[in-house]
Amino acid sequence: GAVVSQHPSRVICKSGTSVKIECRSLDFQATTMFWYRQFPKQSLMLMATSNEGSKATYEQGVEKDKFLINHASLTLSTLTVTSAHPEDSSFYICSARSGTGGVPGANVLTFGAGSRLTVL
Amino acid sequence: QKEVEQDPGPLSVPEGAIVSLNCTYSNSAFQYFMWYRQYSRKGPELLMYTYSSGNKEDGRFTAQVDKSSKYISLFIRDSQPSDSATYLCASRTYNTDKLIFGTGTRLQVFP
């Protein structure tokens, strides 16, 4: 089945530094990838939609200058958290559209394993 | 009001029990309904995917959608300790990939 790989799985950084998280579709091409954030005991919240070769679309309330997204190829999207602060500590998960799952009109999303960011 | 509401649990059941997990939603435009399973510190894994109202069965899992009452259910028969995880319901409208997730219900199946 479709696999989405995310790296690193865990990162600890100092406040003020930038962190880059990679999301790769391993056995399929993904023109669109999605970045989610999950705080403890809360639901996944969509941050932005990453489109290959064009600018990402950000959800309301998400700072695009802080969370830089680059989707340079059909298999790779990156999320860079710039000038990270402790409140940015969270679980970041990417996903990619990987098929229809047999349901008409459906777009099945495959998720990566997530990246846990801790900002000290 | 959240668009998708889900009881966070935790729900603890003995091995072999039938588990019922539920969500309610408020957006009548939702057409697709999904259940994901998420193990600790891992990304969500798609379990069931249904369109509009009705039932869908896959092995020990049955997904049920009642659009008239805006109610989504997942039933797990003969539950196993390996089913212990957080179960997330999610919904979306027809013309978007944007999934709206519930908070997830943590399930523990003890031997």
PDB file of C-alpha atoms in Angstrom:
ATOM      1  CA  GLY A   1       0.000   0.000   0.000  1.00  0.00           C
ATOM      2  CA  ALA A   2       0.828   3.662  -0.129  1.00  0.00           C
ATOM      3  CA  VAL A   3       3.517   4.818   2.277  1.00  0.00           C
ATOM      4  CA  VAL A   4       4.327   8.313   3.465  1.00  0.00           C
ATOM      5  CA  SER A   5       7.641   8.761   5.219  1.00  0.00           C
ATOM      6  CA  GLN A   6       8.298  11.616   7.592  1.00  0.00           C
ATOM      7  CA  HIS A   7      11.656  12.704   8.987  1.00  0.00           C
ATOM      8  CA  PRO A   8      12.785  13.355  11.648  1.00  0.00           C
ATOM      9  CA  SER A   9      10.437  11.496  13.944  1.00  0.00           C
ATOM     10  CA  ARG A  10      11.585  13.527  16.898  1.00  0.00           C
ATOM     11  CA  VAL A  11      13.478  16.782  17.184  1.00  0.00           C
ATOM     12  CA  ILE A  12      14.474  18.961  20.101  1.00  0.00           C
ATOM     13  CA  CYS A  13      15.695  22.474  19.458  1.00  0.00           C
ATOM     14  CA  LYS A  14      16.438  25.690  21.266  1.00  0.00           C
ATOM     15  CA  SER A  15      14.062  28.605  21.160  1.00  0.00           C
ATOM     16  CA  GLY A  16      14.751  30.878  18.208  1.00  0.00           C
ATOM     17  CA  THR A  17      16.144  28.224  15.904  1.00  0.00           C
ATOM     18  CA  SER A  18      14.520  26.841  12.774  1.00  0.00           C
ATOM     19  CA  VAL A  19      13.555  23.239  12.211  1.00  0.00           C
ATOM     20  CA  LYS A  20      12.828  21.472   8.930  1.00  0.00           C
ATOM     21  CA  ILE A  21      10.551  18.435   8.661  1.00  0.00           C
ATOM     22  CA  GLU A  22      10.433  16.337   5.509  1.00  0.00           C
ATOM     23  CA  CYS A  23       7.493  14.404   4.126  1.00  0.00           C
ATOM     24  CA  ARG A  24       7.987  11.929   1.291  1.00  0.00           C
ATOM     25  CA  SER A  25       5.584   9.757  -0.655  1.00  0.00           C
ATOM     26  CA  LEU A  26       7.580   6.574  -1.206  1.00  0.00           C
ATOM     27  CA  ASP A  27       5.684   4.655  -3.854  1.00  0.00           C
ATOM     28  CA  PHE A  28       3.372   7.165  -5.428  1.00  0.00           C
ATOM     29  CA  GLN A  29       3.381  10.720  -6.656  1.00  0.00           C
ATOM     30  CA  ALA A  30       1.628  13.309  -4.563  1.00  0.00           C
ATOM     31  CA  THR A  31       0.781  16.599  -6.215  1.00  0.00           C
ATOM     32  CA  THR A  32      -0.901  17.631  -2.996  1.00  0.00           C
ATOM     33  CA  MET A  33       0.238  17.056   0.560  1.00  0.00           C
ATOM     34  CA  PHE A  34      -1.261  18.256   3.804  1.00  0.00           C
ATOM     35  CA  TRP A  35       0.337  19.350   7.039  1.00  0.00           C
ATOM     36  CA  TYR A  36      -1.461  18.828  10.327  1.00  0.00           C
ATOM     37  CA  ARG A  37      -0.618  19.713  13.901  1.00  0.00           C
ATOM     38  CA  GLN A  38      -1.779  17.763  16.909  1.00  0.00           C
ATOM     39  CA  PHE A  39      -1.540  19.021  20.475  1.00  0.00           C
ATOM     40  CA  PRO A  40      -1.855  16.521  23.343  1.00  0.00           C
ATOM     41  CA  LYS A  41      -5.391  15.179  23.734  1.00  0.00           C
ATOM     42  CA  GLN A  42      -6.613  17.350  20.898  1.00  0.00           C
ATOM     43  CA  SER A  43      -7.676  16.556  17.364  1.00  0.00           C
ATOM     44  CA  LEU A  44      -5.534  16.925  14.291  1.00  0.00           C
ATOM     45  CA  MET A  45      -5.814  20.417  12.902  1.00  0.00           C
ATOM     46  CA  LEU A  46      -5.036  21.144   9.273  1.00  0.00           C
ATOM     47  CA  MET A  47      -2.346  23.793   8.989  1.00  0.00           C
ATOM     48  CA  ALA A  48      -1.809  24.038   5.260  1.00  0.00           C
ATOM     49  CA  THR A  49      -2.198  22.374   1.908  1.00  0.00           C
ATOM     50  CA  SER A  50       1.027  21.954  -0.025  1.00  0.00           C
ATOM     51  CA  ASN A  51       0.825  21.957  -3.818  1.00  0.00           C
ATOM     52  CA  GLU A  52       3.699  20.815  -5.998  1.00  0.00           C
ATOM     53  CA  GLY A  53       5.176  23.707  -7.903  1.00  0.00           C
ATOM     54  CA  SER A  54       3.030  26.403  -6.344  1.00  0.00           C
ATOM     55  CA  LYS A  55       2.481  28.239  -3.086  1.00  0.00           C
ATOM     56  CA  ALA A  56       0.932  26.480  -0.147  1.00  0.00           C
ATOM     57  CA  THR A  57      -2.546  27.351   1.044  1.00  0.00           C
ATOM     58  CA  TYR A  58      -2.689  28.098   4.749  1.00  0.00           C
ATOM     59  CA  GLU A  59      -5.625  27.667   7.084  1.00  0.00           C
ATOM     60  CA  GLN A  60      -6.966  30.628   8.955  1.00  0.00           C
ATOM     61  CA  GLY A  61      -4.826  31.524  11.924  1.00  0.00           C
ATOM     62  CA  VAL A  62      -1.680  29.759  10.679  1.00  0.00           C
ATOM     63  CA  GLU A  63       1.246  32.118  10.115  1.00  0.00           C
ATOM     64  CA  LYS A  64       2.683  31.426   6.692  1.00  0.00           C
ATOM     65  CA  ASP A  65       5.914  33.280   7.484  1.00  0.00           C
ATOM     66  CA  LYS A  66       6.475  31.098  10.495  1.00  0.00           C
ATOM     67  CA  PHE A  67       5.567  27.769   8.932  1.00  0.00           C
ATOM     68  CA  LEU A  68       7.287  27.693   5.568  1.00  0.00           C
ATOM     69  CA  ILE A  69       6.170  24.985   3.204  1.00  0.00           C
ATOM     70  CA  ASN A  70       8.005  23.912   0.095  1.00  0.00           C
ATOM     71  CA  HIS A  71       6.726  21.253  -2.301  1.00  0.00           C
ATOM     72  CA  ALA A  72       9.515  21.106  -4.847  1.00  0.00           C
ATOM     73  CA  SER A  73       8.830  17.670  -6.306  1.00  0.00           C
ATOM     74  CA  LEU A  74       6.009  15.168  -6.673  1.00  0.00           C
ATOM     75  CA  THR A  75       7.317  13.127  -3.769  1.00  0.00           C
ATOM     76  CA  LEU A  76       8.643  15.658  -1.280  1.00  0.00           C
ATOM     77  CA  SER A  77       7.151  18.424   0.817  1.00  0.00           C
ATOM     78  CA  THR A  78       8.982  20.186   3.629  1.00  0.00           C
ATOM     79  CA  LEU A  79       7.728  22.183   6.577  1.00  0.00           C
ATOM     80  CA  THR A  80      10.137  24.615   8.210  1.00  0.00           C
ATOM     81  CA  VAL A  81       9.231  26.045  11.579  1.00  0.00           C
ATOM     82  CA  THR A  82      11.130  29.313  11.702  1.00  0.00           C
ATOM     83  CA  SER A  83      12.245  30.946  14.930  1.00  0.00           C
ATOM     84  CA  ALA A  84      10.597  28.208  16.923  1.00  0.00           C
ATOM     85  CA  HIS A  85       9.243  28.936  20.393  1.00  0.00           C
ATOM     86  CA  PRO A  86       8.048  26.602  23.145  1.00  0.00           C
ATOM     87  CA  GLU A  87       4.421  27.115  22.109  1.00  0.00           C
ATOM     88  CA  ASP A  88       5.301  25.560  18.738  1.00  0.00           C
ATOM     89  CA  SER A  89       6.058  22.275  20.478  1.00  0.00           C
ATOM     90  CA  SER A  90       3.632  19.798  19.001  1.00  0.00           C
ATOM     91  CA  PHE A  91       3.203  16.695  16.877  1.00  0.00           C
ATOM     92  CA  TYR A  92       3.366  17.591  13.190  1.00  0.00           C
ATOM     93  CA  ILE A  93       1.919  15.102  10.725  1.00  0.00           C
ATOM     94  CA  CYS A  94       1.858  15.188   6.952  1.00  0.00           C
ATOM     95  CA  SER A  95      -0.453  13.330   4.630  1.00  0.00           C
ATOM     96  CA  ALA A  96      -0.820  12.792   0.914  1.00  0.00           C
ATOM     97  CA  ARG A  97      -3.684  11.806  -1.342  1.00  0.00           C
ATOM     98  CA  SER A  98      -3.036   8.180  -2.244  1.00  0.00           C
ATOM     99  CA  GLY A  99      -6.150   6.870  -3.972  1.00  0.00           C
ATOM    100  CA  THR A 100      -9.898   6.459  -3.754  1.00  0.00           C
ATOM    101  CA  GLY A 101     -10.164   3.449  -1.459  1.00  0.00           C
ATOM    102  CA  GLY A 102     -12.889   2.047  -3.653  1.00  0.00           C
ATOM    103  CA  VAL A 103     -15.322   4.781  -2.713  1.00  0.00           C
ATOM    104  CA  PRO A 104     -16.613   6.866  -5.650  1.00  0.00           C
ATOM    105  CA  GLY A 105     -15.231  10.380  -5.589  1.00  0.00           C
ATOM    106  CA  ALA A 106     -13.240   9.673  -2.474  1.00  0.00           C
ATOM    107  CA  ASN A 107      -9.735  10.903  -1.879  1.00  0.00           C
ATOM    108  CA  VAL A 108      -7.943   8.678   0.578  1.00  0.00           C
ATOM    109  CA  LEU A 109      -5.211  10.339   2.592  1.00  0.00           C
ATOM    110  CA  THR A 110      -2.224   8.376   3.830  1.00  0.00           C
ATOM    111  CA  PHE A 111      -0.501   9.853   6.843  1.00  0.00           C
ATOM    112  CA  GLY A 112       3.118   9.870   7.836  1.00  0.00           C
ATOM    113  CA  ALA A 113       4.225   8.700  11.262  1.00  0.00           C
ATOM    114  CA  GLY A 114       4.547  12.251  12.516  1.00  0.00           C
ATOM    115  CA  SER A 115       7.335  14.419  13.880  1.00  0.00           C
ATOM    116  CA  ARG A 116       7.391  15.436  17.506  1.00  0.00           C
ATOM    117  CA  LEU A 117       8.902  18.863  17.957  1.00  0.00           C
ATOM    118  CA  THR A 118      10.047  20.036  21.369  1.00  0.00           C
ATOM    119  CA  VAL A 119      11.271  23.593  21.651  1.00  0.00           C
ATOM    120  CA  LEU A 120      13.234  24.346  24.799  1.00  0.00           C
TER     121      LEU A 120
ATOM    122  CA  GLN B   1     -19.516  24.024  18.685  1.00  0.00           C
ATOM    123  CA  LYS B   2     -16.922  21.763  17.110  1.00  0.00           C
ATOM    124  CA  GLU B   3     -17.829  20.377  13.711  1.00  0.00           C
ATOM    125  CA  VAL B   4     -17.014  16.846  14.824  1.00  0.00           C
ATOM    126  CA  GLU B   5     -17.497  15.817  18.432  1.00  0.00           C
ATOM    127  CA  GLN B   6     -16.043  12.673  19.942  1.00  0.00           C
ATOM    128  CA  ASP B   7     -15.859  11.416  23.485  1.00  0.00           C
ATOM    129  CA  PRO B   8     -12.148  11.212  24.373  1.00  0.00           C
ATOM    130  CA  GLY B   9     -12.615   8.250  26.711  1.00  0.00           C
ATOM    131  CA  PRO B  10     -10.628   6.374  27.787  1.00  0.00           C
ATOM    132  CA  LEU B  11     -12.689   3.278  27.089  1.00  0.00           C
ATOM    133  CA  SER B  12     -11.488   0.089  28.721  1.00  0.00           C
ATOM    134  CA  VAL B  13     -12.949  -3.289  27.704  1.00  0.00           C
ATOM    135  CA  PRO B  14     -12.015  -6.954  28.164  1.00  0.00           C
ATOM    136  CA  GLU B  15     -10.691  -8.986  25.282  1.00  0.00           C
ATOM    137  CA  GLY B  16     -13.507 -10.375  23.129  1.00  0.00           C
ATOM    138  CA  ALA B  17     -15.940  -7.566  23.882  1.00  0.00           C
ATOM    139  CA  ILE B  18     -17.839  -5.635  21.247  1.00  0.00           C
ATOM    140  CA  VAL B  19     -16.679  -2.047  21.180  1.00  0.00           C
ATOM    141  CA  SER B  20     -18.833   0.854  20.057  1.00  0.00           C
ATOM    142  CA  LEU B  21     -17.157   4.157  19.200  1.00  0.00           C
ATOM    143  CA  ASN B  22     -19.224   7.175  18.242  1.00  0.00           C
ATOM    144  CA  CYS B  23     -19.038  10.670  16.845  1.00  0.00           C
ATOM    145  CA  THR B  24     -21.530  13.372  16.063  1.00  0.00           C
ATOM    146  CA  TYR B  25     -21.104  16.112  13.524  1.00  0.00           C
ATOM    147  CA  SER B  26     -22.828  19.375  12.813  1.00  0.00           C
ATOM    148  CA  ASN B  27     -22.076  20.124   9.156  1.00  0.00           C
ATOM    149  CA  SER B  28     -24.857  18.684   7.015  1.00  0.00           C
ATOM    150  CA  ALA B  29     -22.620  19.102   3.946  1.00  0.00           C
ATOM    151  CA  PHE B  30     -20.302  16.325   5.084  1.00  0.00           C
ATOM    152  CA  GLN B  31     -20.467  13.449   2.623  1.00  0.00           C
ATOM    153  CA  TYR B  32     -17.439  11.303   3.449  1.00  0.00           C
ATOM    154  CA  PHE B  33     -16.796   9.714   6.786  1.00  0.00           C
ATOM    155  CA  MET B  34     -13.657   7.983   7.948  1.00  0.00           C
ATOM    156  CA  TRP B  35     -12.274   6.180  10.917  1.00  0.00           C
ATOM    157  CA  TYR B  36      -8.557   6.265  11.611  1.00  0.00           C
ATOM    158  CA  ARG B  37      -6.587   4.305  14.189  1.00  0.00           C
ATOM    159  CA  GLN B  38      -3.612   5.988  15.807  1.00  0.00           C
ATOM    160  CA  TYR B  39      -1.101   4.185  17.968  1.00  0.00           C
ATOM    161  CA  SER B  40       0.898   6.190  20.451  1.00  0.00           C
ATOM    162  CA  ARG B  41       3.385   8.560  18.805  1.00  0.00           C
ATOM    163  CA  LYS B  42       2.407   7.361  15.321  1.00  0.00           C
ATOM    164  CA  GLY B  43       0.443   8.852  12.451  1.00  0.00           C
ATOM    165  CA  PRO B  44      -3.200   7.902  11.850  1.00  0.00           C
ATOM    166  CA  GLU B  45      -3.917   4.779   9.822  1.00  0.00           C
ATOM    167  CA  LEU B  46      -7.103   4.590   7.739  1.00  0.00           C
ATOM    168  CA  LEU B  47      -9.494   1.882   8.930  1.00  0.00           C
ATOM    169  CA  MET B  48     -12.815   2.554   7.261  1.00  0.00           C
ATOM    170  CA  TYR B  49     -14.070   4.958   4.612  1.00  0.00           C
ATOM    171  CA  THR B  50     -17.764   5.447   3.855  1.00  0.00           C
ATOM    172  CA  TYR B  51     -19.790   7.700   1.634  1.00  0.00           C
ATOM    173  CA  SER B  52     -23.144   9.105   2.748  1.00  0.00           C
ATOM    174  CA  SER B  53     -25.401   6.993   4.968  1.00  0.00           C
ATOM    175  CA  GLY B  54     -25.260   3.268   5.501  1.00  0.00           C
ATOM    176  CA  ASN B  55     -23.090   0.491   6.821  1.00  0.00           C
ATOM    177  CA  LYS B  56     -19.749  -0.846   5.728  1.00  0.00           C
ATOM    178  CA  GLU B  57     -18.139  -3.974   7.059  1.00  0.00           C
ATOM    179  CA  ASP B  58     -14.504  -5.062   6.925  1.00  0.00           C
ATOM    180  CA  GLY B  59     -13.573  -8.079   8.970  1.00  0.00           C
ATOM    181  CA  ARG B  60     -14.183  -7.316  12.634  1.00  0.00           C
ATOM    182  CA  PHE B  61     -14.923  -3.662  11.913  1.00  0.00           C
ATOM    183  CA  THR B  62     -18.267  -2.125  10.941  1.00  0.00           C
ATOM    184  CA  ALA B  63     -18.725   1.553  10.185  1.00  0.00           C
ATOM    185  CA  GLN B  64     -22.157   3.086  10.326  1.00  0.00           C
ATOM    186  CA  VAL B  65     -23.328   6.518   9.243  1.00  0.00           C
ATOM    187  CA  ASP B  66     -26.744   7.989   9.993  1.00  0.00           C
ATOM    188  CA  LYS B  67     -26.952  11.322   8.225  1.00  0.00           C
ATOM    189  CA  SER B  68     -30.438  12.050   9.552  1.00  0.00           C
ATOM    190  CA  SER B  69     -29.089  12.199  13.085  1.00  0.00           C
ATOM    191  CA  LYS B  70     -25.532  13.200  12.087  1.00  0.00           C
ATOM    192  CA  TYR B  71     -24.142  10.201  13.923  1.00  0.00           C
ATOM    193  CA  ILE B  72     -21.084   8.132  13.021  1.00  0.00           C
ATOM    194  CA  SER B  73     -20.246   4.804  14.633  1.00  0.00           C
ATOM    195  CA  LEU B  74     -17.500   2.224  14.525  1.00  0.00           C
ATOM    196  CA  PHE B  75     -18.084  -1.238  15.931  1.00  0.00           C
ATOM    197  CA  ILE B  76     -15.262  -3.629  16.704  1.00  0.00           C
ATOM    198  CA  ARG B  77     -16.220  -7.253  17.231  1.00  0.00           C
ATOM    199  CA  ASP B  78     -14.109  -9.730  19.204  1.00  0.00           C
ATOM    200  CA  SER B  79     -11.797  -6.954  20.354  1.00  0.00           C
ATOM    201  CA  GLN B  80      -8.132  -7.806  20.834  1.00  0.00           C
ATOM    202  CA  PRO B  81      -5.394  -6.213  22.952  1.00  0.00           C
ATOM    203  CA  SER B  82      -3.785  -5.169  19.659  1.00  0.00           C
ATOM    204  CA  ASP B  83      -6.839  -2.981  19.034  1.00  0.00           C
ATOM    205  CA  SER B  84      -5.718  -0.755  21.901  1.00  0.00           C
ATOM    206  CA  ALA B  85      -5.168   2.640  20.287  1.00  0.00           C
ATOM    207  CA  THR B  86      -6.828   5.990  19.759  1.00  0.00           C
ATOM    208  CA  TYR B  87      -9.640   5.965  17.206  1.00  0.00           C
ATOM    209  CA  LEU B  88     -10.323   9.150  15.303  1.00  0.00           C
ATOM    210  CA  CYS B  89     -13.412   9.883  13.272  1.00  0.00           C
ATOM    211  CA  ALA B  90     -13.126  12.355  10.421  1.00  0.00           C
ATOM    212  CA  SER B  91     -15.458  13.900   7.897  1.00  0.00           C
ATOM    213  CA  ARG B  92     -15.298  16.070   4.842  1.00  0.00           C
ATOM    214  CA  THR B  93     -17.493  17.586   2.188  1.00  0.00           C
ATOM    215  CA  TYR B  94     -17.573  16.445  -1.420  1.00  0.00           C
ATOM    216  CA  ASN B  95     -15.344  19.038  -3.041  1.00  0.00           C
ATOM    217  CA  THR B  96     -12.430  19.275  -0.637  1.00  0.00           C
ATOM    218  CA  ASP B  97      -9.628  17.203   0.833  1.00  0.00           C
ATOM    219  CA  LYS B  98      -9.871  19.036   4.137  1.00  0.00           C
ATOM    220  CA  LEU B  99     -10.614  16.500   6.842  1.00  0.00           C
ATOM    221  CA  ILE B 100     -12.256  17.585  10.061  1.00  0.00           C
ATOM    222  CA  PHE B 101     -11.222  15.278  12.874  1.00  0.00           C
ATOM    223  CA  GLY B 102     -12.751  14.444  16.193  1.00  0.00           C
ATOM    224  CA  THR B 103     -10.498  14.509  19.243  1.00  0.00           C
ATOM    225  CA  GLY B 104     -10.175  10.728  19.201  1.00  0.00           C
ATOM    226  CA  THR B 105     -11.303   8.056  21.670  1.00  0.00           C
ATOM    227  CA  ARG B 106      -8.618   6.157  23.496  1.00  0.00           C
ATOM    228  CA  LEU B 107      -9.453   2.450  23.642  1.00  0.00           C
ATOM    229  CA  GLN B 108      -7.770  -0.097  25.851  1.00  0.00           C
ATOM    230  CA  VAL B 109      -8.518  -3.798  25.467  1.00  0.00           C
ATOM    231  CA  PHE B 110      -7.190  -5.831  28.359  1.00  0.00           C
ATOM    232  CA  PRO B 111      -6.507  -9.590  28.231  1.00  0.00           C
TER     233      PRO B 111
END
